[in-house]
Short mmCIF file of C-alpha atoms in Angstrom, two decimals:
data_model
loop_
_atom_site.label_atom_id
_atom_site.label_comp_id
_atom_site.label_asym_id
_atom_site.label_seq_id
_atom_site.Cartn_x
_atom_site.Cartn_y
_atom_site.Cartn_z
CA UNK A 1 57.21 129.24 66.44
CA UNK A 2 54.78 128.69 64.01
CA UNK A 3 55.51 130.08 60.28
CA UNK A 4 52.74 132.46 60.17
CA UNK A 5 53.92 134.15 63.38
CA UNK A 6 57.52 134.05 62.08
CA UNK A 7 55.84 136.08 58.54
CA UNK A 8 53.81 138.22 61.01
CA UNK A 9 56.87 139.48 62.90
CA UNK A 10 58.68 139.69 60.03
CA UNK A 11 56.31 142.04 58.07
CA UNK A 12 56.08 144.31 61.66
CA UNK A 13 59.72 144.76 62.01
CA UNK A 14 59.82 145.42 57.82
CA UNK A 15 57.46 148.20 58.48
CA UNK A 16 58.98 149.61 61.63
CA UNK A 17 62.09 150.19 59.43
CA UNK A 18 60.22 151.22 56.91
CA UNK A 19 58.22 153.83 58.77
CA UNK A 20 61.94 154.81 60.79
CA UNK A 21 63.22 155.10 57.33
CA UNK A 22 60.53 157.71 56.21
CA UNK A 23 60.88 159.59 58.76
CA UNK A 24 64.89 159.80 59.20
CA UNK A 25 64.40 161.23 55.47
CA UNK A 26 61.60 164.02 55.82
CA UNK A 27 64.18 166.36 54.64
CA UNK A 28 66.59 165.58 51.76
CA UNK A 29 69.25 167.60 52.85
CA UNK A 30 69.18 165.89 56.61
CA UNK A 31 70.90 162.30 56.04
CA UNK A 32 69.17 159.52 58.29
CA UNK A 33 72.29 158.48 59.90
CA UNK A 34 73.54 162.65 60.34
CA UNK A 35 73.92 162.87 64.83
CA UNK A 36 71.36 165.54 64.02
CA UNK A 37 68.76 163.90 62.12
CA UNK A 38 66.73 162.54 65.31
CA UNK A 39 66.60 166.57 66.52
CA UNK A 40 65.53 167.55 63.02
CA UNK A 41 62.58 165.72 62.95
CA UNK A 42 61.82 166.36 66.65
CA UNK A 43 61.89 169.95 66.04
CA UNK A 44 59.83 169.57 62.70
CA UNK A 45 57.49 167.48 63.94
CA UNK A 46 56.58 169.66 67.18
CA UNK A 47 56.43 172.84 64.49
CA UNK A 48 59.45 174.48 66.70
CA UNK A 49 61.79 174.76 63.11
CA UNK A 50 60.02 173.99 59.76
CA UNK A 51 61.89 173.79 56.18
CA UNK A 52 61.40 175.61 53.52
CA UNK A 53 58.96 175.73 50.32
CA UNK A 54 61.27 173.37 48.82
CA UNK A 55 61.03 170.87 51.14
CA UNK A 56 64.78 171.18 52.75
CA UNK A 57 65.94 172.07 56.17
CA UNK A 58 68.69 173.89 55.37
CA UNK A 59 70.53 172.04 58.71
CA UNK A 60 73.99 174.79 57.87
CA UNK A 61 72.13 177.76 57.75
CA UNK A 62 72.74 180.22 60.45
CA UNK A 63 70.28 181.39 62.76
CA UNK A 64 69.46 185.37 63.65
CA UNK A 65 68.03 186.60 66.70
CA UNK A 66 64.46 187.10 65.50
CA UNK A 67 64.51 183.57 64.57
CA UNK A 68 65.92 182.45 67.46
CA UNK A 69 63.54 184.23 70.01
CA UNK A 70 60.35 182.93 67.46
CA UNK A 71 61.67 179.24 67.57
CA UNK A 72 61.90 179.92 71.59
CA UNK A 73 58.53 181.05 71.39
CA UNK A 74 57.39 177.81 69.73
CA UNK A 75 59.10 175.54 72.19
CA UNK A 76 57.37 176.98 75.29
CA UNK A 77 54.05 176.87 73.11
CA UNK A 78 53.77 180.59 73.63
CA UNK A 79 53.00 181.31 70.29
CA UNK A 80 49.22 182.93 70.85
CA UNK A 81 47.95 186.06 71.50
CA UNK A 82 51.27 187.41 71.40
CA UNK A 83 51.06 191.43 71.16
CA UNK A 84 53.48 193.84 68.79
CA UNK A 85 55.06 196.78 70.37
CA UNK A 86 58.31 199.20 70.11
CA UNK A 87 60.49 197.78 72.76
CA UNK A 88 63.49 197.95 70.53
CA UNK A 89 64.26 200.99 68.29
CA UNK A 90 65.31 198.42 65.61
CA UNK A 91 62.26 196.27 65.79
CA UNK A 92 59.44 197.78 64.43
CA UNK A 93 55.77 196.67 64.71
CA UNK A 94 55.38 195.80 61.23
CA UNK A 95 58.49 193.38 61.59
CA UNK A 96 57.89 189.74 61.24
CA UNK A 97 58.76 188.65 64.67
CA UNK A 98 58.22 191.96 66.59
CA UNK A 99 55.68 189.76 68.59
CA UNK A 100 57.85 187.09 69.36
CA UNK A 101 60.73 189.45 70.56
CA UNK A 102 58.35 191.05 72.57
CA UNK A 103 57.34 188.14 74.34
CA UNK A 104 60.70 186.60 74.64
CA UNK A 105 61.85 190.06 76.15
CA UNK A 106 58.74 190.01 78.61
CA UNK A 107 59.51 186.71 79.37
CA UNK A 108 63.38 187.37 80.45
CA UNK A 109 64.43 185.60 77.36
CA UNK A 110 66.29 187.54 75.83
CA UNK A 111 67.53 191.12 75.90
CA UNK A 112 68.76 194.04 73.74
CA UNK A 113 72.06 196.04 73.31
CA UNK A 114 72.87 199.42 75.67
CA UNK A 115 71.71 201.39 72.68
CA UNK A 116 68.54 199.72 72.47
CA UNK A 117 68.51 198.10 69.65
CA UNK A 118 67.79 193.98 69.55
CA UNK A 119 69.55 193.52 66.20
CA UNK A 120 67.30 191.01 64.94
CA UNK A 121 68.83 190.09 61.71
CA UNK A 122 71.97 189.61 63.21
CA UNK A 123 73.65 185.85 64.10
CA UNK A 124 72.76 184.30 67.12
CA UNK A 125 75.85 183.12 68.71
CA UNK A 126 76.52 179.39 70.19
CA UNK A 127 76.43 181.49 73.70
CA UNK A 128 73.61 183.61 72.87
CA UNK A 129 71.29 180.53 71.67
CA UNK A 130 72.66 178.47 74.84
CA UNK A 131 71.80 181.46 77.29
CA UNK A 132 68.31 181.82 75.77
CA UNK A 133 67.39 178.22 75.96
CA UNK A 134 68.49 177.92 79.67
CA UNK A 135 66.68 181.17 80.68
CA UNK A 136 63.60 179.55 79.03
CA UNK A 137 63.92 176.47 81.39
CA UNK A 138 64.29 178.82 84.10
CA UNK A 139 67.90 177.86 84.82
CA UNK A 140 69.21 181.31 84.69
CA UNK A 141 69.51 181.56 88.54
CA UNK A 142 71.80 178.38 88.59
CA UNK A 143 73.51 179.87 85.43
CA UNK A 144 74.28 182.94 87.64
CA UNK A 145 75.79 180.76 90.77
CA UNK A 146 77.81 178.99 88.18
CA UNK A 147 79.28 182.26 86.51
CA UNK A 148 77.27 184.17 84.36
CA UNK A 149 77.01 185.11 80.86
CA UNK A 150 78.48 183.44 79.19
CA UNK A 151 80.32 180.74 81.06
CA UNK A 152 77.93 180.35 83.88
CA UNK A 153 75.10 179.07 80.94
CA UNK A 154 77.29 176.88 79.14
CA UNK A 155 78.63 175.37 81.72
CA UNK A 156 75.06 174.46 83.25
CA UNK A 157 74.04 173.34 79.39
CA UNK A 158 76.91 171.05 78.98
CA UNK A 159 76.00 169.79 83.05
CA UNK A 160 72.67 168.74 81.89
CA UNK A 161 73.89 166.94 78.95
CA UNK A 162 72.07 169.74 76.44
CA UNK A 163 75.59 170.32 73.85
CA UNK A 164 75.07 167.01 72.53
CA UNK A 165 75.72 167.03 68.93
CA UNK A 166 76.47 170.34 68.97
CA UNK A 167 78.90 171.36 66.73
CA UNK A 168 79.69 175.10 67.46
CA UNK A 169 82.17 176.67 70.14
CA UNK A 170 82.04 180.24 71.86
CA UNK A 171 81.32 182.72 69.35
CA UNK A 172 80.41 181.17 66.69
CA UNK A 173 77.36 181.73 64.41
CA UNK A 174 74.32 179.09 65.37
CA UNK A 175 73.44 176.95 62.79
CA UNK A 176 69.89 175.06 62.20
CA UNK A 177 71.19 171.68 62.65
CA UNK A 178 72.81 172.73 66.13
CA UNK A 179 69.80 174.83 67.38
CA UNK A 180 67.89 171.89 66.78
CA UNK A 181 70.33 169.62 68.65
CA UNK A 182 69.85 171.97 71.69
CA UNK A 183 66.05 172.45 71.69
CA UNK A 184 65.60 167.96 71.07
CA UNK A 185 68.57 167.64 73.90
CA UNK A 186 66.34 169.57 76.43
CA UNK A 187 63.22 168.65 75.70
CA UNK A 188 61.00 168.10 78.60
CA UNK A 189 62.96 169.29 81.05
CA UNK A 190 62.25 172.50 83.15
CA UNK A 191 65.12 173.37 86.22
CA UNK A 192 61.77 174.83 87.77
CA UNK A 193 60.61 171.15 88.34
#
């Protein structure tokens, strides 16, 4: 091997870990080796979850229910000419993601309490999140065969390999970091294919 193709190869693979390195570290609260990291910048990078003005991802935050049917939103690319309306007494048209909840409802997405209400700024569960995400890839039918809400959907999630990395259990509040995990461990996959 001559030494100029030995320097070239060198100086590629010194940039490759450069350019890796950048971009395990587009957030500084998301450490490049965390078992998240590669689903942070997935979801970043497609626009599904952005940070915030200060640059930080916030990976332990918890996730509400109008954020979780927006980011759903994003990660079918439904995201225009969405239309506000009053399908839930507690979501009203000037609310920031009345469209999104809308279309997520329209879309069998998600769904609101027997009094009506969606309770948007309350936490999205592990379930919830789980439920919503397979319902977007159409799996809901196969969630149904297998059991239901809320069994049914995490049993058909964890059959498809999407809990990866996730770090919550039944009932518990969704976090960033673990929504992420979910969205970047089904990504291009559809159970309608």
């Amino acid at each position: 091997m001559s030494r100029n193709f030995k320097t070239l190869v060198t100086s590629l693979l010194a940039g490759c870990i450069l350019i890796a390195s950048a971009q395990a570290a587009s957030f500084p609260d998301v450490a490049a080796d965390a078992d998240y990291a590669d689903a942070v910048n997935y979801v970043s990078e497609q626009g599904i979850i952005v940070g915030d003005s200060a640059g930080n991802f916030n990976p332990e935050q918890t996730v509400t229910r109008a954020q979780m049917a927006a980011i759903i939103c994003r990660m079918l690319g439904d995201t225009e000419n969405l239309e506000k309306g009053n399908i839930f007494t507690d979501v009203p048209a000037d609310h920031w993601a009345n469209a999104y909840i809308n279309k997520a409802a329209e879309l069998g997405i998600v769904g609101g309490f027997k009094d009506g209400t969606f309770g948007p700024s309350v936490t999205v569960t592990y379930e919830q999140a789980v439920t919503m995400i397979i319902r977007a890839l159409d799996g809901a039918e196969l969630a149904a065969q297998s059991g239901g809400y809320p069994d049914g959907f995490l049993s058909v999630a964890s059959e498809h390999g999407f809990l990866e990395n996730i770090h919550a259990q039944k009932r518990d509040a969704f976090s960033r970091k673990d929504v992420a995990s979910l969205i970047f461990n089904c990504a291009y996959f559809s159970f309608a294919d």
